[in-house]
mmCIF file with all atom_site columns, C-alpha atoms and ligand atoms in Angstrom:
data_model
loop_
_atom_site.group_PDB
_atom_site.id
_atom_site.type_symbol
_atom_site.label_atom_id
_atom_site.label_alt_id
_atom_site.label_comp_id
_atom_site.label_asym_id
_atom_site.label_entity_id
_atom_site.label_seq_id
_atom_site.pdbx_PDB_ins_code
_atom_site.Cartn_x
_atom_site.Cartn_y
_atom_site.Cartn_z
_atom_site.occupancy
_atom_site.B_iso_or_equiv
_atom_site.pdbx_formal_charge
_atom_site.auth_seq_id
_atom_site.auth_comp_id
_atom_site.auth_asym_id
_atom_site.auth_atom_id
_atom_site.pdbx_PDB_model_num
ATOM   1   C  CA  . MET A 1 1   ? -22.592 -0.834  -11.031 1.00 0.00 ? 126  MET A CA  1
ATOM   2   C  CA  . THR A 1 2   ? -20.182 0.652   -8.486  1.00 0.00 ? 127  THR A CA  1
ATOM   3   C  CA  . THR A 1 3   ? -20.938 0.949   -4.777  1.00 0.00 ? 128  THR A CA  1
ATOM   4   C  CA  . GLU A 1 4   ? -17.523 2.609   -3.446  1.00 0.00 ? 129  GLU A CA  1
ATOM   5   C  CA  . ALA A 1 5   ? -18.055 5.895   -1.397  1.00 0.00 ? 130  ALA A CA  1
ATOM   6   C  CA  . PRO A 1 6   ? -17.528 9.194   -3.739  1.00 0.00 ? 131  PRO A CA  1
ATOM   7   C  CA  . ASP A 1 7   ? -14.577 10.343  -2.019  1.00 0.00 ? 132  ASP A CA  1
ATOM   8   C  CA  . VAL A 1 8   ? -12.734 7.018   -2.914  1.00 0.00 ? 133  VAL A CA  1
ATOM   9   C  CA  . PRO A 1 9   ? -11.414 7.009   -6.203  1.00 0.00 ? 134  PRO A CA  1
ATOM   10  C  CA  . LEU A 1 10  ? -12.386 4.340   -8.467  1.00 0.00 ? 135  LEU A CA  1
ATOM   11  C  CA  . LEU A 1 11  ? -9.630  1.852   -9.990  1.00 0.00 ? 136  LEU A CA  1
ATOM   12  C  CA  . ARG A 1 12  ? -8.892  2.423   -13.812 1.00 0.00 ? 137  ARG A CA  1
ATOM   13  C  CA  . ILE A 1 13  ? -7.679  -1.192  -14.794 1.00 0.00 ? 138  ILE A CA  1
ATOM   14  C  CA  . GLY A 1 14  ? -6.549  -2.672  -18.182 1.00 0.00 ? 139  GLY A CA  1
ATOM   15  C  CA  . SER A 1 15  ? -7.578  -6.191  -17.311 1.00 0.00 ? 140  SER A CA  1
ATOM   16  C  CA  . THR A 1 16  ? -8.000  -8.991  -14.480 1.00 0.00 ? 141  THR A CA  1
ATOM   17  C  CA  . VAL A 1 17  ? -7.120  -12.588 -14.278 1.00 0.00 ? 142  VAL A CA  1
ATOM   18  C  CA  . PRO A 1 18  ? -8.980  -14.416 -11.500 1.00 0.00 ? 143  PRO A CA  1
ATOM   19  C  CA  . LEU A 1 19  ? -6.549  -17.444 -11.552 1.00 0.00 ? 144  LEU A CA  1
ATOM   20  C  CA  . THR A 1 20  ? -2.892  -17.242 -12.472 1.00 0.00 ? 145  THR A CA  1
ATOM   21  C  CA  . LYS A 1 21  ? 0.369   -19.132 -11.220 1.00 0.00 ? 146  LYS A CA  1
ATOM   22  C  CA  . ALA A 1 22  ? 2.551   -16.914 -13.279 1.00 0.00 ? 147  ALA A CA  1
ATOM   23  C  CA  . GLU A 1 23  ? 2.349   -13.579 -11.321 1.00 0.00 ? 148  GLU A CA  1
ATOM   24  C  CA  . GLY A 1 24  ? 4.085   -14.515 -8.075  1.00 0.00 ? 149  GLY A CA  1
ATOM   25  C  CA  . PRO A 1 25  ? 3.903   -17.184 -5.433  1.00 0.00 ? 150  PRO A CA  1
ATOM   26  C  CA  . GLY A 1 26  ? 1.139   -19.751 -5.364  1.00 0.00 ? 151  GLY A CA  1
ATOM   27  C  CA  . LYS A 1 27  ? -2.186  -19.176 -6.921  1.00 0.00 ? 152  LYS A CA  1
ATOM   28  C  CA  . ARG A 1 28  ? -2.931  -15.448 -7.345  1.00 0.00 ? 153  ARG A CA  1
ATOM   29  C  CA  . PHE A 1 29  ? -5.804  -13.101 -8.677  1.00 0.00 ? 154  PHE A CA  1
ATOM   30  C  CA  . ALA A 1 30  ? -3.964  -10.474 -11.017 1.00 0.00 ? 155  ALA A CA  1
ATOM   31  C  CA  . VAL A 1 31  ? -4.967  -7.123  -11.730 1.00 0.00 ? 156  VAL A CA  1
ATOM   32  C  CA  . TRP A 1 32  ? -3.331  -4.859  -14.151 1.00 0.00 ? 157  TRP A CA  1
ATOM   33  C  CA  . ALA A 1 33  ? -3.753  -1.293  -13.634 1.00 0.00 ? 158  ALA A CA  1
ATOM   34  C  CA  . GLN A 1 34  ? -4.744  1.084   -16.820 1.00 0.00 ? 159  GLN A CA  1
ATOM   35  C  CA  . GLY A 1 35  ? -2.116  3.949   -17.045 1.00 0.00 ? 160  GLY A CA  1
ATOM   36  C  CA  . CYS A 1 36  ? 1.481   4.463   -16.781 1.00 0.00 ? 161  CYS A CA  1
ATOM   37  C  CA  . THR A 1 37  ? 3.853   7.648   -17.103 1.00 0.00 ? 162  THR A CA  1
ATOM   38  C  CA  . ILE A 1 38  ? 6.989   5.865   -16.773 1.00 0.00 ? 163  ILE A CA  1
ATOM   39  C  CA  . ARG A 1 39  ? 7.183   4.450   -20.401 1.00 0.00 ? 164  ARG A CA  1
ATOM   40  C  CA  . CYS A 1 40  ? 10.258  2.218   -20.250 1.00 0.00 ? 165  CYS A CA  1
ATOM   41  C  CA  . ALA A 1 41  ? 11.679  1.485   -23.687 1.00 0.00 ? 166  ALA A CA  1
ATOM   42  C  CA  . GLY A 1 42  ? 10.889  -1.888  -24.467 1.00 0.00 ? 167  GLY A CA  1
ATOM   43  C  CA  . CYS A 1 43  ? 7.799   -2.413  -22.187 1.00 0.00 ? 168  CYS A CA  1
ATOM   44  C  CA  . PHE A 1 44  ? 5.491   -5.342  -22.883 1.00 0.00 ? 169  PHE A CA  1
ATOM   45  C  CA  . ASN A 1 45  ? 2.240   -3.405  -22.152 1.00 0.00 ? 170  ASN A CA  1
ATOM   46  C  CA  . PRO A 1 46  ? 2.295   -0.057  -23.916 1.00 0.00 ? 171  PRO A CA  1
ATOM   47  C  CA  . HIS A 1 47  ? -1.384  -0.666  -24.433 1.00 0.00 ? 172  HIS A CA  1
ATOM   48  C  CA  . LEU A 1 48  ? -1.662  0.059   -20.762 1.00 0.00 ? 173  LEU A CA  1
ATOM   49  C  CA  . TRP A 1 49  ? -0.084  3.376   -20.684 1.00 0.00 ? 174  TRP A CA  1
ATOM   50  C  CA  . GLY A 1 50  ? -2.903  5.348   -21.572 1.00 0.00 ? 175  GLY A CA  1
ATOM   51  C  CA  . ALA A 1 51  ? -4.736  6.776   -18.697 1.00 0.00 ? 176  ALA A CA  1
ATOM   52  C  CA  . ARG A 1 52  ? -8.218  6.854   -20.602 1.00 0.00 ? 177  ARG A CA  1
ATOM   53  C  CA  . GLY A 1 53  ? -8.139  3.095   -21.669 1.00 0.00 ? 178  GLY A CA  1
ATOM   54  C  CA  . GLY A 1 54  ? -9.402  0.187   -19.838 1.00 0.00 ? 179  GLY A CA  1
ATOM   55  C  CA  . ARG A 1 55  ? -12.518 0.192   -17.465 1.00 0.00 ? 180  ARG A CA  1
ATOM   56  C  CA  . LEU A 1 56  ? -13.175 1.681   -14.166 1.00 0.00 ? 181  LEU A CA  1
ATOM   57  C  CA  . ILE A 1 57  ? -14.339 -0.342  -11.023 1.00 0.00 ? 182  ILE A CA  1
ATOM   58  C  CA  . SER A 1 58  ? -14.303 0.562   -7.276  1.00 0.00 ? 183  SER A CA  1
ATOM   59  C  CA  . ALA A 1 59  ? -12.007 -1.177  -4.852  1.00 0.00 ? 184  ALA A CA  1
ATOM   60  C  CA  . GLU A 1 60  ? -15.145 -2.796  -2.921  1.00 0.00 ? 185  GLU A CA  1
ATOM   61  C  CA  . ASP A 1 61  ? -16.241 -4.369  -6.089  1.00 0.00 ? 186  ASP A CA  1
ATOM   62  C  CA  . LEU A 1 62  ? -12.937 -5.681  -7.444  1.00 0.00 ? 187  LEU A CA  1
ATOM   63  C  CA  . CYS A 1 63  ? -12.220 -7.006  -3.854  1.00 0.00 ? 188  CYS A CA  1
ATOM   64  C  CA  . ALA A 1 64  ? -15.581 -8.987  -3.868  1.00 0.00 ? 189  ALA A CA  1
ATOM   65  C  CA  . GLN A 1 65  ? -14.347 -10.623 -7.208  1.00 0.00 ? 190  GLN A CA  1
ATOM   66  C  CA  . VAL A 1 66  ? -10.925 -11.414 -5.463  1.00 0.00 ? 191  VAL A CA  1
ATOM   67  C  CA  . VAL A 1 67  ? -12.936 -13.199 -2.324  1.00 0.00 ? 192  VAL A CA  1
ATOM   68  C  CA  . GLU A 1 68  ? -15.248 -15.019 -5.057  1.00 0.00 ? 193  GLU A CA  1
ATOM   69  C  CA  . SER A 1 69  ? -11.945 -16.270 -6.626  1.00 0.00 ? 194  SER A CA  1
ATOM   70  C  CA  . ALA A 1 70  ? -10.232 -17.219 -3.263  1.00 0.00 ? 195  ALA A CA  1
ATOM   71  C  CA  . SER A 1 71  ? -13.429 -19.448 -2.498  1.00 0.00 ? 196  SER A CA  1
ATOM   72  C  CA  . LYS A 1 72  ? -13.516 -21.029 -5.963  1.00 0.00 ? 197  LYS A CA  1
ATOM   73  C  CA  . ASN A 1 73  ? -9.877  -21.320 -6.769  1.00 0.00 ? 198  ASN A CA  1
ATOM   74  C  CA  . GLU A 1 74  ? -8.076  -21.248 -3.465  1.00 0.00 ? 199  GLU A CA  1
ATOM   75  C  CA  . ILE A 1 75  ? -5.869  -18.210 -4.519  1.00 0.00 ? 200  ILE A CA  1
ATOM   76  C  CA  . GLU A 1 76  ? -3.658  -16.918 -1.832  1.00 0.00 ? 201  GLU A CA  1
ATOM   77  C  CA  . GLY A 1 77  ? -3.484  -13.350 -2.796  1.00 0.00 ? 202  GLY A CA  1
ATOM   78  C  CA  . ILE A 1 78  ? -3.547  -10.675 -5.491  1.00 0.00 ? 203  ILE A CA  1
ATOM   79  C  CA  . THR A 1 79  ? -0.883  -9.391  -7.775  1.00 0.00 ? 204  THR A CA  1
ATOM   80  C  CA  . LEU A 1 80  ? -0.929  -5.763  -9.091  1.00 0.00 ? 205  LEU A CA  1
ATOM   81  C  CA  . LEU A 1 81  ? 0.734   -5.196  -12.017 1.00 0.00 ? 206  LEU A CA  1
ATOM   82  C  CA  . GLY A 1 82  ? 1.133   -2.408  -14.711 1.00 0.00 ? 207  GLY A CA  1
ATOM   83  C  CA  . GLY A 1 83  ? 0.489   0.152   -16.047 1.00 0.00 ? 208  GLY A CA  1
ATOM   84  C  CA  . GLU A 1 84  ? 1.549   1.446   -12.957 1.00 0.00 ? 209  GLU A CA  1
ATOM   85  C  CA  . PRO A 1 85  ? -0.499  0.731   -9.711  1.00 0.00 ? 210  PRO A CA  1
ATOM   86  C  CA  . PHE A 1 86  ? 1.278   3.629   -7.614  1.00 0.00 ? 211  PHE A CA  1
ATOM   87  C  CA  . GLU A 1 87  ? -0.038  6.187   -9.989  1.00 0.00 ? 212  GLU A CA  1
ATOM   88  C  CA  . GLN A 1 88  ? -3.542  5.084   -8.575  1.00 0.00 ? 213  GLN A CA  1
ATOM   89  C  CA  . ALA A 1 89  ? -2.176  4.453   -5.075  1.00 0.00 ? 214  ALA A CA  1
ATOM   90  C  CA  . PRO A 1 90  ? -5.183  5.745   -3.198  1.00 0.00 ? 215  PRO A CA  1
ATOM   91  C  CA  . ALA A 1 91  ? -7.671  3.454   -4.701  1.00 0.00 ? 216  ALA A CA  1
ATOM   92  C  CA  . PHE A 1 92  ? -5.255  0.416   -5.041  1.00 0.00 ? 217  PHE A CA  1
ATOM   93  C  CA  . ALA A 1 93  ? -4.501  0.974   -1.289  1.00 0.00 ? 218  ALA A CA  1
ATOM   94  C  CA  . VAL A 1 94  ? -8.215  0.699   -0.290  1.00 0.00 ? 219  VAL A CA  1
ATOM   95  C  CA  . LEU A 1 95  ? -8.160  -2.612  -2.714  1.00 0.00 ? 220  LEU A CA  1
ATOM   96  C  CA  . ALA A 1 96  ? -4.942  -3.990  -0.889  1.00 0.00 ? 221  ALA A CA  1
ATOM   97  C  CA  . GLU A 1 97  ? -6.148  -3.073  2.495   1.00 0.00 ? 222  GLU A CA  1
ATOM   98  C  CA  . ALA A 1 98  ? -9.360  -4.939  1.903   1.00 0.00 ? 223  ALA A CA  1
ATOM   99  C  CA  . VAL A 1 99  ? -7.663  -7.865  0.570   1.00 0.00 ? 224  VAL A CA  1
ATOM   100 C  CA  . GLN A 1 100 ? -5.302  -8.161  3.534   1.00 0.00 ? 225  GLN A CA  1
ATOM   101 C  CA  . GLN A 1 101 ? -8.407  -8.056  5.778   1.00 0.00 ? 226  GLN A CA  1
ATOM   102 C  CA  . ALA A 1 102 ? -10.021 -10.900 3.782   1.00 0.00 ? 227  ALA A CA  1
ATOM   103 C  CA  . GLY A 1 103 ? -6.853  -12.927 4.889   1.00 0.00 ? 228  GLY A CA  1
ATOM   104 C  CA  . LEU A 1 104 ? -5.102  -12.866 1.427   1.00 0.00 ? 229  LEU A CA  1
ATOM   105 C  CA  . SER A 1 105 ? -1.878  -11.465 0.422   1.00 0.00 ? 230  SER A CA  1
ATOM   106 C  CA  . VAL A 1 106 ? -0.767  -8.628  -1.652  1.00 0.00 ? 231  VAL A CA  1
ATOM   107 C  CA  . MET A 1 107 ? 2.293   -8.447  -4.322  1.00 0.00 ? 232  MET A CA  1
ATOM   108 C  CA  . ALA A 1 108 ? 2.773   -5.332  -6.374  1.00 0.00 ? 233  ALA A CA  1
ATOM   109 C  CA  . PHE A 1 109 ? 5.054   -4.293  -9.486  1.00 0.00 ? 234  PHE A CA  1
ATOM   110 C  CA  . THR A 1 110 ? 6.105   -0.845  -10.043 1.00 0.00 ? 235  THR A CA  1
ATOM   111 C  CA  . GLY A 1 111 ? 8.202   1.120   -12.320 1.00 0.00 ? 236  GLY A CA  1
ATOM   112 C  CA  . TYR A 1 112 ? 9.391   3.211   -9.310  1.00 0.00 ? 237  TYR A CA  1
ATOM   113 C  CA  . GLU A 1 113 ? 12.173  2.695   -6.916  1.00 0.00 ? 238  GLU A CA  1
ATOM   114 C  CA  . LEU A 1 114 ? 11.162  2.076   -3.331  1.00 0.00 ? 239  LEU A CA  1
ATOM   115 C  CA  . ASP A 1 115 ? 13.223  5.124   -2.043  1.00 0.00 ? 240  ASP A CA  1
ATOM   116 C  CA  . ASP A 1 116 ? 11.184  7.326   -4.468  1.00 0.00 ? 241  ASP A CA  1
ATOM   117 C  CA  . LEU A 1 117 ? 7.985   5.813   -3.279  1.00 0.00 ? 242  LEU A CA  1
ATOM   118 C  CA  . ARG A 1 118 ? 9.191   6.670   0.361   1.00 0.00 ? 243  ARG A CA  1
ATOM   119 C  CA  . GLY A 1 119 ? 10.378  10.308  -0.892  1.00 0.00 ? 244  GLY A CA  1
ATOM   120 C  CA  . PRO A 1 120 ? 8.922   13.593  -0.633  1.00 0.00 ? 245  PRO A CA  1
ATOM   121 C  CA  . ASP A 1 121 ? 7.896   13.420  -4.488  1.00 0.00 ? 246  ASP A CA  1
ATOM   122 C  CA  . ALA A 1 122 ? 6.189   10.066  -4.072  1.00 0.00 ? 247  ALA A CA  1
ATOM   123 C  CA  . PRO A 1 123 ? 2.792   9.626   -5.897  1.00 0.00 ? 248  PRO A CA  1
ATOM   124 C  CA  . GLU A 1 124 ? -0.115  10.627  -3.961  1.00 0.00 ? 249  GLU A CA  1
ATOM   125 C  CA  . GLY A 1 125 ? -0.978  7.498   -1.365  1.00 0.00 ? 250  GLY A CA  1
ATOM   126 C  CA  . ALA A 1 126 ? 1.988   5.638   -2.080  1.00 0.00 ? 251  ALA A CA  1
ATOM   127 C  CA  . GLY A 1 127 ? 2.797   5.240   1.445   1.00 0.00 ? 252  GLY A CA  1
ATOM   128 C  CA  . ALA A 1 128 ? -0.813  3.586   2.074   1.00 0.00 ? 253  ALA A CA  1
ATOM   129 C  CA  . LEU A 1 129 ? -0.452  1.385   -0.588  1.00 0.00 ? 254  LEU A CA  1
ATOM   130 C  CA  . LEU A 1 130 ? 3.325   0.024   0.461   1.00 0.00 ? 255  LEU A CA  1
ATOM   131 C  CA  . ALA A 1 131 ? 1.736   -0.096  4.015   1.00 0.00 ? 256  ALA A CA  1
ATOM   132 C  CA  . ALA A 1 132 ? -0.923  -2.815  2.483   1.00 0.00 ? 257  ALA A CA  1
ATOM   133 C  CA  . THR A 1 133 ? 1.598   -4.627  0.142   1.00 0.00 ? 258  THR A CA  1
ATOM   134 C  CA  . ASP A 1 134 ? 3.511   -7.862  1.437   1.00 0.00 ? 259  ASP A CA  1
ATOM   135 C  CA  . LEU A 1 135 ? 5.995   -8.208  -1.394  1.00 0.00 ? 260  LEU A CA  1
ATOM   136 C  CA  . LEU A 1 136 ? 6.951   -5.436  -3.976  1.00 0.00 ? 261  LEU A CA  1
ATOM   137 C  CA  . VAL A 1 137 ? 8.928   -5.551  -7.095  1.00 0.00 ? 262  VAL A CA  1
ATOM   138 C  CA  . ASP A 1 138 ? 10.401  -2.184  -7.806  1.00 0.00 ? 263  ASP A CA  1
ATOM   139 C  CA  . GLY A 1 139 ? 12.183  -0.270  -10.499 1.00 0.00 ? 264  GLY A CA  1
ATOM   140 C  CA  . PRO A 1 140 ? 11.781  0.271   -14.167 1.00 0.00 ? 265  PRO A CA  1
ATOM   141 C  CA  . TYR A 1 141 ? 12.039  -2.403  -16.955 1.00 0.00 ? 266  TYR A CA  1
ATOM   142 C  CA  . ARG A 1 142 ? 15.472  -2.273  -18.478 1.00 0.00 ? 267  ARG A CA  1
ATOM   143 C  CA  . ALA A 1 143 ? 15.149  -4.216  -21.803 1.00 0.00 ? 268  ALA A CA  1
ATOM   144 C  CA  . ASP A 1 144 ? 19.033  -4.496  -22.169 1.00 0.00 ? 269  ASP A CA  1
ATOM   145 C  CA  . SER A 1 145 ? 19.343  -6.199  -18.921 1.00 0.00 ? 270  SER A CA  1
ATOM   146 C  CA  . PRO A 1 146 ? 16.541  -9.009  -18.898 1.00 0.00 ? 271  PRO A CA  1
ATOM   147 C  CA  . ASP A 1 147 ? 16.732  -11.421 -15.763 1.00 0.00 ? 272  ASP A CA  1
ATOM   148 C  CA  . LEU A 1 148 ? 16.777  -14.978 -16.669 1.00 0.00 ? 273  LEU A CA  1
ATOM   149 C  CA  . LEU A 1 149 ? 17.461  -16.355 -13.128 1.00 0.00 ? 274  LEU A CA  1
ATOM   150 C  CA  . ARG A 1 150 ? 14.722  -14.930 -11.001 1.00 0.00 ? 275  ARG A CA  1
ATOM   151 C  CA  . PRO A 1 151 ? 11.118  -15.616 -11.315 1.00 0.00 ? 276  PRO A CA  1
ATOM   152 C  CA  . TRP A 1 152 ? 8.430   -12.918 -12.249 1.00 0.00 ? 277  TRP A CA  1
ATOM   153 C  CA  . VAL A 1 153 ? 10.781  -9.869  -12.728 1.00 0.00 ? 278  VAL A CA  1
ATOM   154 C  CA  . GLY A 1 154 ? 11.505  -8.543  -16.033 1.00 0.00 ? 279  GLY A CA  1
ATOM   155 C  CA  . SER A 1 155 ? 15.249  -7.115  -15.855 1.00 0.00 ? 280  SER A CA  1
ATOM   156 C  CA  . THR A 1 156 ? 17.886  -7.532  -13.323 1.00 0.00 ? 281  THR A CA  1
ATOM   157 C  CA  . ASN A 1 157 ? 17.698  -4.088  -11.731 1.00 0.00 ? 282  ASN A CA  1
ATOM   158 C  CA  . GLN A 1 158 ? 14.270  -4.689  -10.255 1.00 0.00 ? 283  GLN A CA  1
ATOM   159 C  CA  . GLU A 1 159 ? 14.580  -5.869  -6.741  1.00 0.00 ? 284  GLU A CA  1
ATOM   160 C  CA  . PHE A 1 160 ? 12.313  -7.952  -4.484  1.00 0.00 ? 285  PHE A CA  1
ATOM   161 C  CA  . ARG A 1 161 ? 11.326  -6.142  -1.531  1.00 0.00 ? 286  ARG A CA  1
ATOM   162 C  CA  . PHE A 1 162 ? 9.815   -8.197  1.527   1.00 0.00 ? 287  PHE A CA  1
ATOM   163 C  CA  . LEU A 1 163 ? 7.557   -5.643  3.101   1.00 0.00 ? 288  LEU A CA  1
ATOM   164 C  CA  . THR A 1 164 ? 6.131   -7.939  5.585   1.00 0.00 ? 289  THR A CA  1
ATOM   165 C  CA  . ASP A 1 165 ? 7.121   -11.541 6.734   1.00 0.00 ? 290  ASP A CA  1
ATOM   166 C  CA  . ARG A 1 166 ? 4.574   -13.057 4.649   1.00 0.00 ? 291  ARG A CA  1
ATOM   167 C  CA  . TYR A 1 167 ? 7.046   -14.098 1.644   1.00 0.00 ? 292  TYR A CA  1
ATOM   168 C  CA  . ARG A 1 168 ? 10.394  -13.689 3.483   1.00 0.00 ? 293  ARG A CA  1
ATOM   169 C  CA  . HIS A 1 169 ? 11.004  -17.507 3.592   1.00 0.00 ? 294  HIS A CA  1
ATOM   170 C  CA  . LEU A 1 170 ? 11.191  -17.339 -0.244  1.00 0.00 ? 295  LEU A CA  1
ATOM   171 C  CA  . GLU A 1 171 ? 13.934  -15.077 -0.319  1.00 0.00 ? 296  GLU A CA  1
ATOM   172 C  CA  . PRO A 1 172 ? 16.751  -17.863 -0.073  1.00 0.00 ? 297  PRO A CA  1
ATOM   173 C  CA  . THR A 1 173 ? 15.060  -19.802 -2.814  1.00 0.00 ? 298  THR A CA  1
ATOM   174 C  CA  . LEU A 1 174 ? 13.598  -17.447 -5.252  1.00 0.00 ? 299  LEU A CA  1
ATOM   175 C  CA  . GLN A 1 175 ? 16.163  -18.514 -8.112  1.00 0.00 ? 300  GLN A CA  1
ATOM   176 C  CA  . ALA A 1 176 ? 15.120  -21.989 -8.045  1.00 0.00 ? 301  ALA A CA  1
ATOM   177 C  CA  . SER A 1 177 ? 11.140  -20.943 -8.860  1.00 0.00 ? 302  SER A CA  1
ATOM   178 C  CA  . PRO A 1 178 ? 10.397  -21.118 -12.238 1.00 0.00 ? 303  PRO A CA  1
ATOM   179 C  CA  . ASP A 1 179 ? 9.014   -18.493 -14.617 1.00 0.00 ? 304  ASP A CA  1
ATOM   180 C  CA  . ARG A 1 180 ? 5.805   -19.471 -16.236 1.00 0.00 ? 305  ARG A CA  1
ATOM   181 C  CA  . VAL A 1 181 ? 4.034   -18.148 -19.319 1.00 0.00 ? 306  VAL A CA  1
ATOM   182 C  CA  . GLU A 1 182 ? 0.023   -18.657 -19.442 1.00 0.00 ? 307  GLU A CA  1
ATOM   183 C  CA  . VAL A 1 183 ? -1.836  -18.405 -22.704 1.00 0.00 ? 308  VAL A CA  1
ATOM   184 C  CA  . ARG A 1 184 ? -5.531  -18.063 -22.755 1.00 0.00 ? 309  ARG A CA  1
ATOM   185 C  CA  . VAL A 1 185 ? -7.587  -18.471 -25.947 1.00 0.00 ? 310  VAL A CA  1
ATOM   186 C  CA  . SER A 1 186 ? -10.983 -16.765 -25.620 1.00 0.00 ? 311  SER A CA  1
ATOM   187 C  CA  . GLN A 1 187 ? -14.196 -18.255 -26.954 1.00 0.00 ? 312  GLN A CA  1
ATOM   188 C  CA  . HIS A 1 188 ? -13.860 -15.520 -29.777 1.00 0.00 ? 313  HIS A CA  1
ATOM   189 C  CA  . GLY A 1 189 ? -10.288 -16.780 -30.617 1.00 0.00 ? 314  GLY A CA  1
ATOM   190 C  CA  . GLU A 1 190 ? -8.536  -14.095 -28.906 1.00 0.00 ? 315  GLU A CA  1
ATOM   191 C  CA  . VAL A 1 191 ? -5.136  -14.946 -27.512 1.00 0.00 ? 316  VAL A CA  1
ATOM   192 C  CA  . THR A 1 192 ? -3.734  -13.332 -24.399 1.00 0.00 ? 317  THR A CA  1
ATOM   193 C  CA  . ILE A 1 193 ? -0.375  -14.078 -22.531 1.00 0.00 ? 318  ILE A CA  1
ATOM   194 C  CA  . ASN A 1 194 ? 0.688   -13.256 -19.188 1.00 0.00 ? 319  ASN A CA  1
ATOM   195 C  CA  . GLY A 1 195 ? 3.712   -14.168 -17.243 1.00 0.00 ? 320  GLY A CA  1
ATOM   196 C  CA  . TRP A 1 196 ? 7.594   -13.809 -18.206 1.00 0.00 ? 321  TRP A CA  1
ATOM   197 C  CA  . ALA A 1 197 ? 9.385   -15.028 -21.113 1.00 0.00 ? 322  ALA A CA  1
ATOM   198 C  CA  . THR A 1 198 ? 12.027  -13.645 -23.353 1.00 0.00 ? 323  THR A CA  1
ATOM   199 C  CA  . VAL A 1 199 ? 11.083  -12.205 -26.764 1.00 0.00 ? 324  VAL A CA  1
ATOM   200 C  CA  . GLY A 1 200 ? 12.796  -15.059 -28.506 1.00 0.00 ? 325  GLY A CA  1
ATOM   201 C  CA  . GLN A 1 201 ? 10.724  -17.725 -26.344 1.00 0.00 ? 326  GLN A CA  1
ATOM   202 C  CA  . LEU A 1 202 ? 7.545   -15.902 -27.150 1.00 0.00 ? 327  LEU A CA  1
ATOM   203 C  CA  . ASP A 1 203 ? 8.470   -15.556 -30.684 1.00 0.00 ? 328  ASP A CA  1
ATOM   204 C  CA  . ALA A 1 204 ? 8.629   -19.478 -30.907 1.00 0.00 ? 329  ALA A CA  1
ATOM   205 C  CA  . LEU A 1 205 ? 5.461   -19.717 -28.676 1.00 0.00 ? 330  LEU A CA  1
ATOM   206 C  CA  . LEU A 1 206 ? 3.390   -17.646 -30.913 1.00 0.00 ? 331  LEU A CA  1
ATOM   207 C  CA  . ASP A 1 207 ? 4.873   -18.985 -34.087 1.00 0.00 ? 332  ASP A CA  1
ATOM   208 C  CA  . GLY A 1 208 ? 1.969   -20.528 -36.082 1.00 0.00 ? 333  GLY A CA  1
ATOM   209 C  CA  . VAL A 1 209 ? -0.753  -18.201 -34.140 1.00 0.00 ? 334  VAL A CA  1
ATOM   210 C  CA  . THR A 1 210 ? -2.694  -16.372 -36.665 1.00 0.00 ? 335  THR A CA  1
ATOM   211 C  CA  . SER A 1 211 ? -3.059  -12.947 -36.443 1.00 0.00 ? 336  SER A CA  1
ATOM   212 C  CA  . PRO A 1 212 ? -2.212  -12.515 -32.533 1.00 0.00 ? 337  PRO A CA  1
ATOM   213 C  CA  . VAL A 1 213 ? -3.936  -9.532  -30.974 1.00 0.00 ? 338  VAL A CA  1
ATOM   214 C  CA  . GLY A 1 214 ? -0.743  -8.778  -29.002 1.00 0.00 ? 339  GLY A CA  1
ATOM   215 C  CA  . ARG A 1 215 ? 1.224   -10.174 -26.279 1.00 0.00 ? 340  ARG A CA  1
ATOM   216 C  CA  . GLY A 1 216 ? -1.253  -9.211  -23.830 1.00 0.00 ? 341  GLY A CA  1
ATOM   217 C  CA  . ASP A 1 217 ? -0.297  -8.745  -20.252 1.00 0.00 ? 342  ASP A CA  1
ATOM   218 C  CA  . VAL A 1 218 ? 3.399   -10.049 -20.248 1.00 0.00 ? 343  VAL A CA  1
ATOM   219 C  CA  . ARG A 1 219 ? 6.031   -7.945  -18.149 1.00 0.00 ? 344  ARG A CA  1
HETATM 220 S  S1  . SF4 B 2 .   ? 7.312   -2.001  -17.757 1.00 0.00 ? 1527 SF4 B S1  1
HETATM 221 FE FE1 . SF4 B 2 .   ? 5.758   -1.257  -16.242 1.00 0.00 ? 1527 SF4 B FE1 1
HETATM 222 S  S2  . SF4 B 2 .   ? 6.524   0.851   -15.429 1.00 0.00 ? 1527 SF4 B S2  1
HETATM 223 FE FE2 . SF4 B 2 .   ? 7.663   0.414   -17.248 1.00 0.00 ? 1527 SF4 B FE2 1
HETATM 224 S  S3  . SF4 B 2 .   ? 6.320   1.468   -18.983 1.00 0.00 ? 1527 SF4 B S3  1
HETATM 225 FE FE3 . SF4 B 2 .   ? 5.748   -0.833  -19.009 1.00 0.00 ? 1527 SF4 B FE3 1
HETATM 226 S  S4  . SF4 B 2 .   ? 4.179   -0.749  -17.494 1.00 0.00 ? 1527 SF4 B S4  1
HETATM 227 FE FE4 . SF4 B 2 .   ? 4.957   1.278   -17.118 1.00 0.00 ? 1527 SF4 B FE4 1
#
């Protein structure tokens, strides 16, 4: 049941993970947006491209889940991943603002360039979502330029943008932060993976897993 006012759009999300250490600094609540028109070649999440999949939830209800996880799991913030959060920027801005008001941080990944998000052709609401984002990783995924040095990013063209001071202290030591991959197996035997690893590393990891349902929410 949703409780958002009618003029605030609902979020269409592919999935959430209430506690992850693989999608940004510290412990975080991860939200994968459903729907992306950028469609990078080699994207790990083509199941999140369609704008009709996933499920709808209000920013208010999702924020309540985030706050609950903060209480239980001591998360320090949320990470928005794709799909493309900035193609639902008005609703994600409401979520991000509420999360920041609760004292938590906001990290977001986008396939757009920051200049485009600040330009005249930016998606609706992009400015509001940028204003409520502490750490942004921007740029499309380039499969021919995998980034094996910096954590969390997929390819070398993608940039960390410290939009507030919250994570600026991480900038000099980013390359010392390891990438992580998390594997979850549901009680029904469904295997999902999030985090970042090369295709070869994932193949080695999944070797022996019978009929995997996909590589889940890996960037
Ligand atoms: S990598 Fe991100 S921006 Fe690129 S197609 Fe996949 S979900 Fe969209």
